[in-house]
Amino acid sequence: MSHRRHRPARNWGARLHEITWFGLRAVVLENELLRVTVLADKGGDVAEFCYKRRDMDFVWLAPDGIRNPRDVAGGASDNVAAFLDHYEGGWQEVLPNGGLPSTHRGAALAQHGEVAGLPWDVEIVTDEPGEIAVRLSVRSRRMPLRVTKTFRLVSGRPELLIDEELANESGVPLEVMWGHHIVFGAPFLLPGHQIRLPAAVEADPAVAEKALTVVPDYGEPSDVHYLTGFGPDGWYEITDPVDGLGLRVAWDATVLKHLWVWRELGASRDHPWWGRAYVVGLEPFAGYPTEGLAEAVRNGSALTLQPHETRSLWLRASVLEERN
């Protein structure tokens, strides 16, 4: 999996493990407070973000669990199923198309395609008791793009640090949607959980502020909203108002200028949710809406990479534990 097979063993401080999980290559990053499992064989997905002190996993694990995207027997394939048939919940990298299938400049792109379904290369870059870091990288297949993503944990801190680079490996400009599909659900998410946002954030005027800052009851209609106005440093916090436990996500909003708020609250009784999904997605994105890349290019919200340009991005996910 990496270039450092014969690493010293350690079961304290910051440490990492290279494992096979549900038949997929995975890397476990761990310190005294967090355990983060990243699926190297499936999109570099964060499939576990567990706060050890409470045994609380913040990312949603879908009822059917983790599935290998190369195990496609028995399903009628289409450009939506390419993502949904293997969607385990968790936290995905979305590039170069966000939302529904779309065709742009002759490239047919599947839902949330295409890097979320690809295996990524892995390299261990730091392996010390005080800090660990793992670098994942992938090239997309229908557009000449390369993504490099470094996950980092520091000893004693309940915070995952992610630093990325997105490179245009061609001599022509490229338009892309780039996002992080972060979804909260059981066991963490409950009706009444609060979502905090910067004061300058803008939403659709028709949407009441409370409608987006308090998680609705089970059975409310599904919807999606797009927020802007984050300034250079975007952030949100989602917390349990009873015990103060929550997660703060921060990111470079000069690159990911929008936040998608996707709410699937159990009202969808047919495929693909069958009433089993009570989730809220809070997803930093370059480009909107969920109709795909061609629409984001049309409305001017897609990210443009100049020939051979590389764009950097940072994200941070930190556990909150407010004492009431």
Short mmCIF file of C-alpha atoms in Angstrom, two decimals:
data_model
loop_
_atom_site.label_atom_id
_atom_site.label_comp_id
_atom_site.label_asym_id
_atom_site.label_seq_id
_atom_site.Cartn_x
_atom_site.Cartn_y
_atom_site.Cartn_z
CA MET A 1 0.00 0.00 0.00
CA SER A 2 2.85 2.38 0.77
CA HIS A 3 6.61 2.66 0.38
CA ARG A 4 7.26 1.96 4.09
CA ARG A 5 6.26 -1.63 4.75
CA HIS A 6 8.74 -2.22 7.57
CA ARG A 7 7.66 0.52 9.94
CA PRO A 8 8.24 0.34 13.71
CA ALA A 9 5.12 -0.77 15.58
CA ARG A 10 3.44 1.55 18.07
CA ASN A 11 0.22 1.43 20.12
CA TRP A 12 0.34 4.89 21.72
CA GLY A 13 0.24 8.52 20.66
CA ALA A 14 -0.52 9.15 17.02
CA ARG A 15 -0.34 5.92 14.99
CA LEU A 16 -1.66 4.38 11.80
CA HIS A 17 -2.61 0.96 10.54
CA GLU A 18 -2.84 -0.37 6.99
CA ILE A 19 -5.77 -2.80 6.90
CA THR A 20 -8.27 -4.54 4.67
CA TRP A 21 -11.83 -3.54 5.56
CA PHE A 22 -14.79 -5.23 3.86
CA GLY A 23 -12.33 -6.40 1.22
CA LEU A 24 -11.00 -2.89 0.52
CA ARG A 25 -7.58 -1.39 1.24
CA ALA A 26 -7.95 1.12 4.06
CA VAL A 27 -5.80 3.25 6.35
CA VAL A 28 -6.68 3.89 10.00
CA LEU A 29 -5.34 7.12 11.48
CA GLU A 30 -5.58 7.20 15.25
CA ASN A 31 -4.55 9.19 18.29
CA GLU A 32 -5.69 9.30 21.91
CA LEU A 33 -9.04 10.91 20.95
CA LEU A 34 -9.88 10.06 17.33
CA ARG A 35 -10.00 7.05 15.03
CA VAL A 36 -10.39 7.91 11.34
CA THR A 37 -10.67 5.19 8.69
CA VAL A 38 -10.02 6.13 5.07
CA LEU A 39 -10.97 3.78 2.20
CA ALA A 40 -8.00 3.87 -0.17
CA ASP A 41 -9.77 1.48 -2.57
CA LYS A 42 -12.95 3.59 -2.71
CA GLY A 43 -12.56 7.26 -3.36
CA GLY A 44 -10.40 8.03 -0.33
CA ASP A 45 -13.71 8.08 1.57
CA VAL A 46 -13.69 8.82 5.29
CA ALA A 47 -15.84 5.88 6.38
CA GLU A 48 -15.26 6.32 10.12
CA PHE A 49 -14.73 9.44 12.24
CA CYS A 50 -15.00 8.13 15.79
CA TYR A 51 -14.52 10.28 18.89
CA LYS A 52 -13.18 7.72 21.35
CA ARG A 53 -14.15 9.54 24.53
CA ARG A 54 -17.85 9.06 23.67
CA ASP A 55 -17.53 6.15 21.22
CA MET A 56 -19.32 8.47 18.78
CA ASP A 57 -18.94 8.13 15.02
CA PHE A 58 -19.94 11.41 13.40
CA VAL A 59 -20.24 10.19 9.80
CA TRP A 60 -23.27 8.21 8.73
CA LEU A 61 -22.89 4.54 7.82
CA ALA A 62 -25.65 3.58 5.36
CA PRO A 63 -27.76 0.50 6.26
CA ASP A 64 -26.16 -1.68 3.57
CA GLY A 65 -22.65 -0.83 4.72
CA ILE A 66 -19.45 -0.70 2.71
CA ARG A 67 -19.47 -2.12 -0.80
CA ASN A 68 -16.66 -2.55 -3.28
CA PRO A 69 -17.37 -0.32 -6.33
CA ARG A 70 -15.92 -3.01 -8.58
CA ASP A 71 -18.52 -5.53 -7.37
CA VAL A 72 -21.28 -4.74 -9.87
CA ALA A 73 -22.91 -8.14 -10.51
CA GLY A 74 -26.71 -8.23 -10.36
CA GLY A 75 -27.37 -4.51 -10.77
CA ALA A 76 -28.71 -2.63 -13.76
CA SER A 77 -26.00 -0.06 -14.22
CA ASP A 78 -26.68 3.58 -15.03
CA ASN A 79 -25.03 6.93 -14.35
CA VAL A 80 -26.85 7.35 -11.02
CA ALA A 81 -26.34 3.78 -9.80
CA ALA A 82 -22.60 4.13 -10.40
CA PHE A 83 -22.52 6.23 -7.21
CA LEU A 84 -25.57 5.09 -5.24
CA ASP A 85 -25.08 1.31 -5.53
CA HIS A 86 -21.81 1.66 -3.61
CA TYR A 87 -22.60 4.60 -1.37
CA GLU A 88 -21.75 3.70 2.22
CA GLY A 89 -22.41 7.14 3.69
CA GLY A 90 -19.32 8.74 5.14
CA TRP A 91 -17.42 11.57 3.52
CA GLN A 92 -16.54 11.60 -0.20
CA GLU A 93 -14.41 13.73 -2.49
CA VAL A 94 -16.63 14.90 -5.38
CA LEU A 95 -14.91 15.78 -8.67
CA PRO A 96 -15.41 16.88 -11.45
CA ASN A 97 -19.22 16.62 -11.39
CA GLY A 98 -21.54 17.41 -8.48
CA GLY A 99 -25.03 15.99 -8.32
CA LEU A 100 -26.90 14.53 -11.26
CA PRO A 101 -25.21 13.03 -14.35
CA SER A 102 -24.02 15.66 -16.78
CA THR A 103 -22.22 15.90 -20.10
CA HIS A 104 -19.66 18.67 -20.55
CA ARG A 105 -17.32 19.19 -23.51
CA GLY A 106 -18.01 15.64 -24.68
CA ALA A 107 -17.30 13.99 -21.32
CA ALA A 108 -20.25 12.02 -19.91
CA LEU A 109 -20.00 12.23 -16.12
CA ALA A 110 -21.93 10.09 -13.66
CA GLN A 111 -23.63 11.27 -10.47
CA HIS A 112 -20.98 12.79 -8.19
CA GLY A 113 -18.45 11.33 -10.67
CA GLU A 114 -15.79 10.28 -10.92
CA VAL A 115 -13.05 10.11 -8.26
CA ALA A 116 -15.39 8.86 -5.48
CA GLY A 117 -15.45 5.43 -7.10
CA LEU A 118 -11.77 5.07 -7.96
CA PRO A 119 -8.94 3.41 -6.00
CA TRP A 120 -6.34 5.93 -4.75
CA ASP A 121 -2.60 5.52 -4.28
CA VAL A 122 -1.33 5.77 -0.69
CA GLU A 123 1.95 7.03 0.74
CA ILE A 124 2.85 7.37 4.41
CA VAL A 125 4.59 10.73 4.80
CA THR A 126 4.84 11.15 8.59
CA ASP A 127 4.83 8.39 11.20
CA GLU A 128 5.83 9.71 14.62
CA PRO A 129 4.15 9.51 18.06
CA GLY A 130 3.44 13.24 17.89
CA GLU A 131 2.00 13.31 14.37
CA ILE A 132 0.99 11.04 11.51
CA ALA A 133 0.17 11.90 7.90
CA VAL A 134 -0.94 9.86 4.89
CA ARG A 135 -1.05 11.16 1.33
CA LEU A 136 -3.61 9.78 -1.13
CA SER A 137 -3.62 10.57 -4.83
CA VAL A 138 -5.70 9.75 -7.89
CA ARG A 139 -6.13 10.71 -11.54
CA SER A 140 -9.60 11.03 -12.99
CA ARG A 141 -10.31 9.20 -16.25
CA ARG A 142 -12.60 11.44 -18.28
CA MET A 143 -10.86 14.72 -17.52
CA PRO A 144 -7.08 15.27 -17.16
CA LEU A 145 -7.12 15.96 -13.41
CA ARG A 146 -4.95 14.80 -10.54
CA VAL A 147 -5.92 15.12 -6.86
CA THR A 148 -3.46 14.78 -3.99
CA LYS A 149 -4.92 14.72 -0.48
CA THR A 150 -3.01 14.54 2.81
CA PHE A 151 -4.77 13.42 6.01
CA ARG A 152 -3.05 14.40 9.27
CA LEU A 153 -3.60 13.77 13.00
CA VAL A 154 -1.60 15.36 15.82
CA SER A 155 -1.27 13.62 19.18
CA GLY A 156 -3.80 14.76 21.79
CA ARG A 157 -5.97 16.81 19.39
CA PRO A 158 -9.51 15.72 18.33
CA GLU A 159 -9.03 17.25 14.87
CA LEU A 160 -8.53 15.86 11.37
CA LEU A 161 -6.47 18.09 9.08
CA ILE A 162 -6.75 17.72 5.30
CA ASP A 163 -4.62 19.51 2.72
CA GLU A 164 -5.19 19.03 -0.99
CA GLU A 165 -3.93 19.94 -4.42
CA LEU A 166 -5.96 19.73 -7.64
CA ALA A 167 -3.91 19.85 -10.83
CA ASN A 168 -4.98 20.40 -14.43
CA GLU A 169 -2.61 18.13 -16.34
CA SER A 170 -3.58 19.50 -19.74
CA GLY A 171 -2.79 22.52 -21.86
CA VAL A 172 -6.40 23.70 -22.02
CA PRO A 173 -8.62 25.38 -19.40
CA LEU A 174 -10.91 23.01 -17.50
CA GLU A 175 -14.18 23.72 -15.67
CA VAL A 176 -14.99 21.50 -12.70
CA MET A 177 -17.22 21.09 -9.69
CA TRP A 178 -15.19 20.18 -6.59
CA GLY A 179 -16.74 19.34 -3.27
CA HIS A 180 -16.76 17.35 -0.06
CA HIS A 181 -19.87 15.22 0.45
CA ILE A 182 -20.01 15.18 4.28
CA VAL A 183 -23.14 13.51 5.66
CA PHE A 184 -24.26 13.24 9.29
CA GLY A 185 -26.65 10.57 10.54
CA ALA A 186 -27.02 7.89 13.20
CA PRO A 187 -25.85 7.54 15.89
CA PHE A 188 -25.02 11.24 16.14
CA LEU A 189 -27.82 13.09 14.33
CA LEU A 190 -31.15 13.72 16.11
CA PRO A 191 -34.10 16.10 15.60
CA GLY A 192 -33.32 19.44 17.21
CA HIS A 193 -29.58 19.35 16.61
CA GLN A 194 -28.34 22.86 15.91
CA ILE A 195 -26.35 24.09 12.91
CA ARG A 196 -24.32 27.26 13.43
CA LEU A 197 -23.11 29.34 10.51
CA PRO A 198 -21.21 32.63 10.07
CA ALA A 199 -23.44 35.68 10.37
CA ALA A 200 -22.73 36.79 6.79
CA VAL A 201 -23.95 33.57 5.18
CA GLU A 202 -26.70 34.02 2.63
CA ALA A 203 -29.50 31.61 1.79
CA ASP A 204 -32.60 31.64 -0.37
CA PRO A 205 -34.75 34.50 1.05
CA ALA A 206 -37.77 32.19 0.93
CA VAL A 207 -36.16 29.89 3.50
CA ALA A 208 -36.62 30.89 7.13
CA GLU A 209 -33.35 31.02 9.08
CA LYS A 210 -34.53 28.50 11.67
CA ALA A 211 -35.38 26.06 8.91
CA LEU A 212 -31.67 25.65 8.19
CA THR A 213 -30.24 25.93 11.69
CA VAL A 214 -32.36 23.31 13.46
CA VAL A 215 -32.48 19.70 12.23
CA PRO A 216 -36.14 18.81 11.44
CA ASP A 217 -38.15 15.90 12.74
CA TYR A 218 -38.20 12.50 11.06
CA GLY A 219 -40.59 12.38 8.11
CA GLU A 220 -40.24 15.98 6.96
CA PRO A 221 -39.86 16.42 3.18
CA SER A 222 -36.43 16.05 1.60
CA ASP A 223 -34.77 19.18 0.24
CA VAL A 224 -31.48 20.81 -0.75
CA HIS A 225 -30.30 24.41 -0.29
CA TYR A 226 -27.21 26.35 -1.33
CA LEU A 227 -25.50 28.85 0.98
CA THR A 228 -22.94 31.52 0.07
CA GLY A 229 -21.16 34.49 1.67
CA PHE A 230 -18.63 32.60 3.82
CA GLY A 231 -15.67 34.92 3.26
CA PRO A 232 -12.16 33.47 3.01
CA ASP A 233 -12.58 30.93 5.83
CA GLY A 234 -15.75 28.91 5.72
CA TRP A 235 -17.04 27.04 8.73
CA TYR A 236 -20.07 25.43 10.32
CA GLU A 237 -20.81 23.65 13.57
CA ILE A 238 -23.40 20.94 14.11
CA THR A 239 -24.09 20.17 17.76
CA ASP A 240 -26.38 18.35 20.15
CA PRO A 241 -27.92 21.13 22.31
CA VAL A 242 -28.49 18.71 25.18
CA ASP A 243 -24.92 17.52 25.82
CA GLY A 244 -22.92 19.97 23.68
CA LEU A 245 -21.23 17.31 21.56
CA GLY A 246 -20.65 18.29 17.96
CA LEU A 247 -18.34 18.76 15.02
CA ARG A 248 -16.87 21.93 13.54
CA VAL A 249 -15.88 21.81 9.88
CA ALA A 250 -13.76 24.63 8.45
CA TRP A 251 -12.41 25.04 4.93
CA ASP A 252 -10.91 27.39 2.36
CA ALA A 253 -14.00 29.20 1.08
CA THR A 254 -12.00 31.07 -1.55
CA VAL A 255 -12.05 27.72 -3.41
CA LEU A 256 -15.23 26.05 -2.13
CA LYS A 257 -17.51 29.09 -2.11
CA HIS A 258 -20.82 27.33 -1.47
CA LEU A 259 -22.26 25.04 1.19
CA TRP A 260 -24.82 22.51 0.01
CA VAL A 261 -27.37 21.59 2.70
CA TRP A 262 -28.96 18.26 1.76
CA ARG A 263 -31.65 16.87 4.05
CA GLU A 264 -33.09 13.39 3.58
CA LEU A 265 -35.33 12.95 6.60
CA GLY A 266 -37.00 9.59 6.06
CA ALA A 267 -39.79 10.79 3.77
CA SER A 268 -38.37 9.05 0.66
CA ARG A 269 -40.08 5.65 0.75
CA ASP A 270 -38.79 4.33 -2.57
CA HIS A 271 -35.37 3.77 -4.17
CA PRO A 272 -32.71 4.49 -3.05
CA TRP A 273 -33.58 5.27 0.57
CA TRP A 274 -36.70 3.15 1.33
CA GLY A 275 -37.37 5.30 4.40
CA ARG A 276 -34.08 4.25 6.01
CA ALA A 277 -32.15 7.50 5.69
CA TYR A 278 -32.38 10.24 8.31
CA VAL A 279 -29.38 12.36 7.34
CA VAL A 280 -28.17 15.90 6.82
CA GLY A 281 -25.38 16.65 4.36
CA LEU A 282 -23.34 19.82 4.97
CA GLU A 283 -21.13 19.89 1.90
CA PRO A 284 -18.57 22.59 0.97
CA PHE A 285 -18.58 22.93 -2.83
CA ALA A 286 -17.19 24.81 -5.78
CA GLY A 287 -20.21 25.00 -8.08
CA TYR A 288 -23.94 24.52 -7.74
CA PRO A 289 -26.72 23.32 -8.04
CA THR A 290 -27.10 19.56 -7.88
CA GLU A 291 -27.99 19.42 -11.60
CA GLY A 292 -24.36 18.80 -12.53
CA LEU A 293 -21.34 20.38 -14.18
CA ALA A 294 -22.96 21.67 -17.36
CA GLU A 295 -25.43 23.74 -15.30
CA ALA A 296 -22.65 25.03 -12.99
CA VAL A 297 -20.69 26.15 -16.05
CA ARG A 298 -23.80 27.82 -17.46
CA ASN A 299 -24.46 29.80 -14.24
CA GLY A 300 -20.80 30.70 -13.74
CA SER A 301 -20.28 28.89 -10.41
CA ALA A 302 -17.91 26.15 -11.66
CA LEU A 303 -14.24 26.34 -10.74
CA THR A 304 -11.93 27.06 -13.72
CA LEU A 305 -8.41 25.66 -13.80
CA GLN A 306 -6.08 27.28 -16.29
CA PRO A 307 -3.67 25.12 -18.35
CA HIS A 308 -1.35 23.21 -15.98
CA GLU A 309 -2.69 25.15 -13.00
CA THR A 310 -2.68 23.65 -9.49
CA ARG A 311 -5.14 24.81 -6.84
CA SER A 312 -4.64 24.17 -3.12
CA LEU A 313 -7.37 23.51 -0.56
CA TRP A 314 -7.49 22.93 3.19
CA LEU A 315 -10.20 21.50 5.44
CA ARG A 316 -10.35 20.85 9.19
CA ALA A 317 -12.85 18.73 11.15
CA SER A 318 -12.73 19.26 14.92
CA VAL A 319 -14.77 17.66 17.69
CA LEU A 320 -16.66 20.07 19.96
CA GLU A 321 -17.52 19.08 23.52
CA GLU A 322 -19.25 21.97 25.23
CA ARG A 323 -19.92 21.56 28.92
CA ASN A 324 -23.46 22.62 29.89
#
